[in-house]
Amino acid sequence: MTASGNICPCMGCAADRHPGCHDSCGKYQTWQSRRRQEKREKKEKMLAGWEADARKRYAIRQGQRRKRI
């Protein structure tokens, strides 16, 4: 996620923005969907690493339990 990708496209237009702008604003909808996708990809990448570590910890614990390590 880029630094500019974090900034809402409606930032700074609060003075002339009507209530419910985000529901009807096309720029905001595309930005939000792109941001959600980036967050989802980042989370999946993090979970993949965590699952590998969890499997390793599990194998070590099982070996210790069986007194093989």
Coordinates of C-alpha atoms in Angstrom, one line a residue:
M1 CA 0.0 0.0 0.0
T2 CA 1.5 3.3 -1.0
A3 CA 1.5 6.4 1.1
S4 CA -0.7 8.2 -1.4
G5 CA -3.1 5.2 -1.4
N6 CA -3.8 5.8 2.2
I7 CA -5.2 9.2 1.7
C8 CA -8.9 9.4 1.0
P9 CA -9.7 11.1 -2.4
C10 CA -12.3 13.2 -0.7
M11 CA -9.8 14.7 1.8
G12 CA -10.0 18.4 1.8
C13 CA -13.4 18.7 0.1
A14 CA -15.3 18.6 3.5
A15 CA -16.4 22.2 3.0
D16 CA -18.5 21.6 0.0
R17 CA -19.3 17.9 0.6
H18 CA -22.9 16.9 1.3
P19 CA -23.9 14.3 3.9
G20 CA -23.7 10.8 2.4
C21 CA -21.0 11.8 -0.1
H22 CA -19.1 8.6 0.3
D23 CA -22.2 6.6 -0.6
S24 CA -22.5 8.3 -4.0
C25 CA -18.9 9.3 -4.8
G26 CA -17.4 7.1 -7.5
K27 CA -13.8 8.0 -6.6
Y28 CA -14.3 7.1 -3.0
Q29 CA -15.9 3.7 -3.9
T30 CA -13.0 2.7 -6.2
W31 CA -10.4 3.9 -3.6
Q32 CA -12.2 2.0 -0.8
S33 CA -12.4 -1.3 -2.8
R34 CA -8.7 -1.0 -3.8
R35 CA -7.7 -0.3 -0.2
R36 CA -9.7 -3.3 1.0
Q37 CA -8.1 -5.5 -1.5
E38 CA -4.6 -4.4 -0.5
K39 CA -5.4 -5.0 3.2
R40 CA -6.8 -8.5 2.4
E41 CA -3.6 -9.3 0.4
K42 CA -1.4 -8.1 3.2
K43 CA -3.3 -10.1 5.8
E44 CA -3.1 -13.3 3.6
K45 CA 0.6 -12.8 3.3
M46 CA 1.0 -12.4 7.0
L47 CA -1.2 -15.4 7.8
A48 CA 0.8 -17.6 5.4
G49 CA 4.0 -16.9 7.4
W50 CA 2.2 -17.4 10.7
E51 CA 0.8 -20.8 9.6
A52 CA 4.3 -22.0 8.7
D53 CA 5.6 -20.9 12.1
A54 CA 2.7 -22.6 13.9
R55 CA 3.4 -25.9 12.1
K56 CA 7.0 -25.7 13.1
R57 CA 6.1 -25.0 16.7
Y58 CA 3.6 -27.8 16.7
A59 CA 6.2 -30.3 15.3
I60 CA 8.7 -29.2 18.0
R61 CA 6.2 -29.6 20.8
Q62 CA 5.2 -33.0 19.5
G63 CA 8.8 -34.1 19.4
Q64 CA 9.4 -32.8 22.9
R65 CA 6.4 -34.6 24.1
R66 CA 7.6 -37.8 22.6
K67 CA 11.1 -37.1 24.0
R68 CA 12.7 -37.3 20.6
I69 CA 14.2 -33.8 20.6

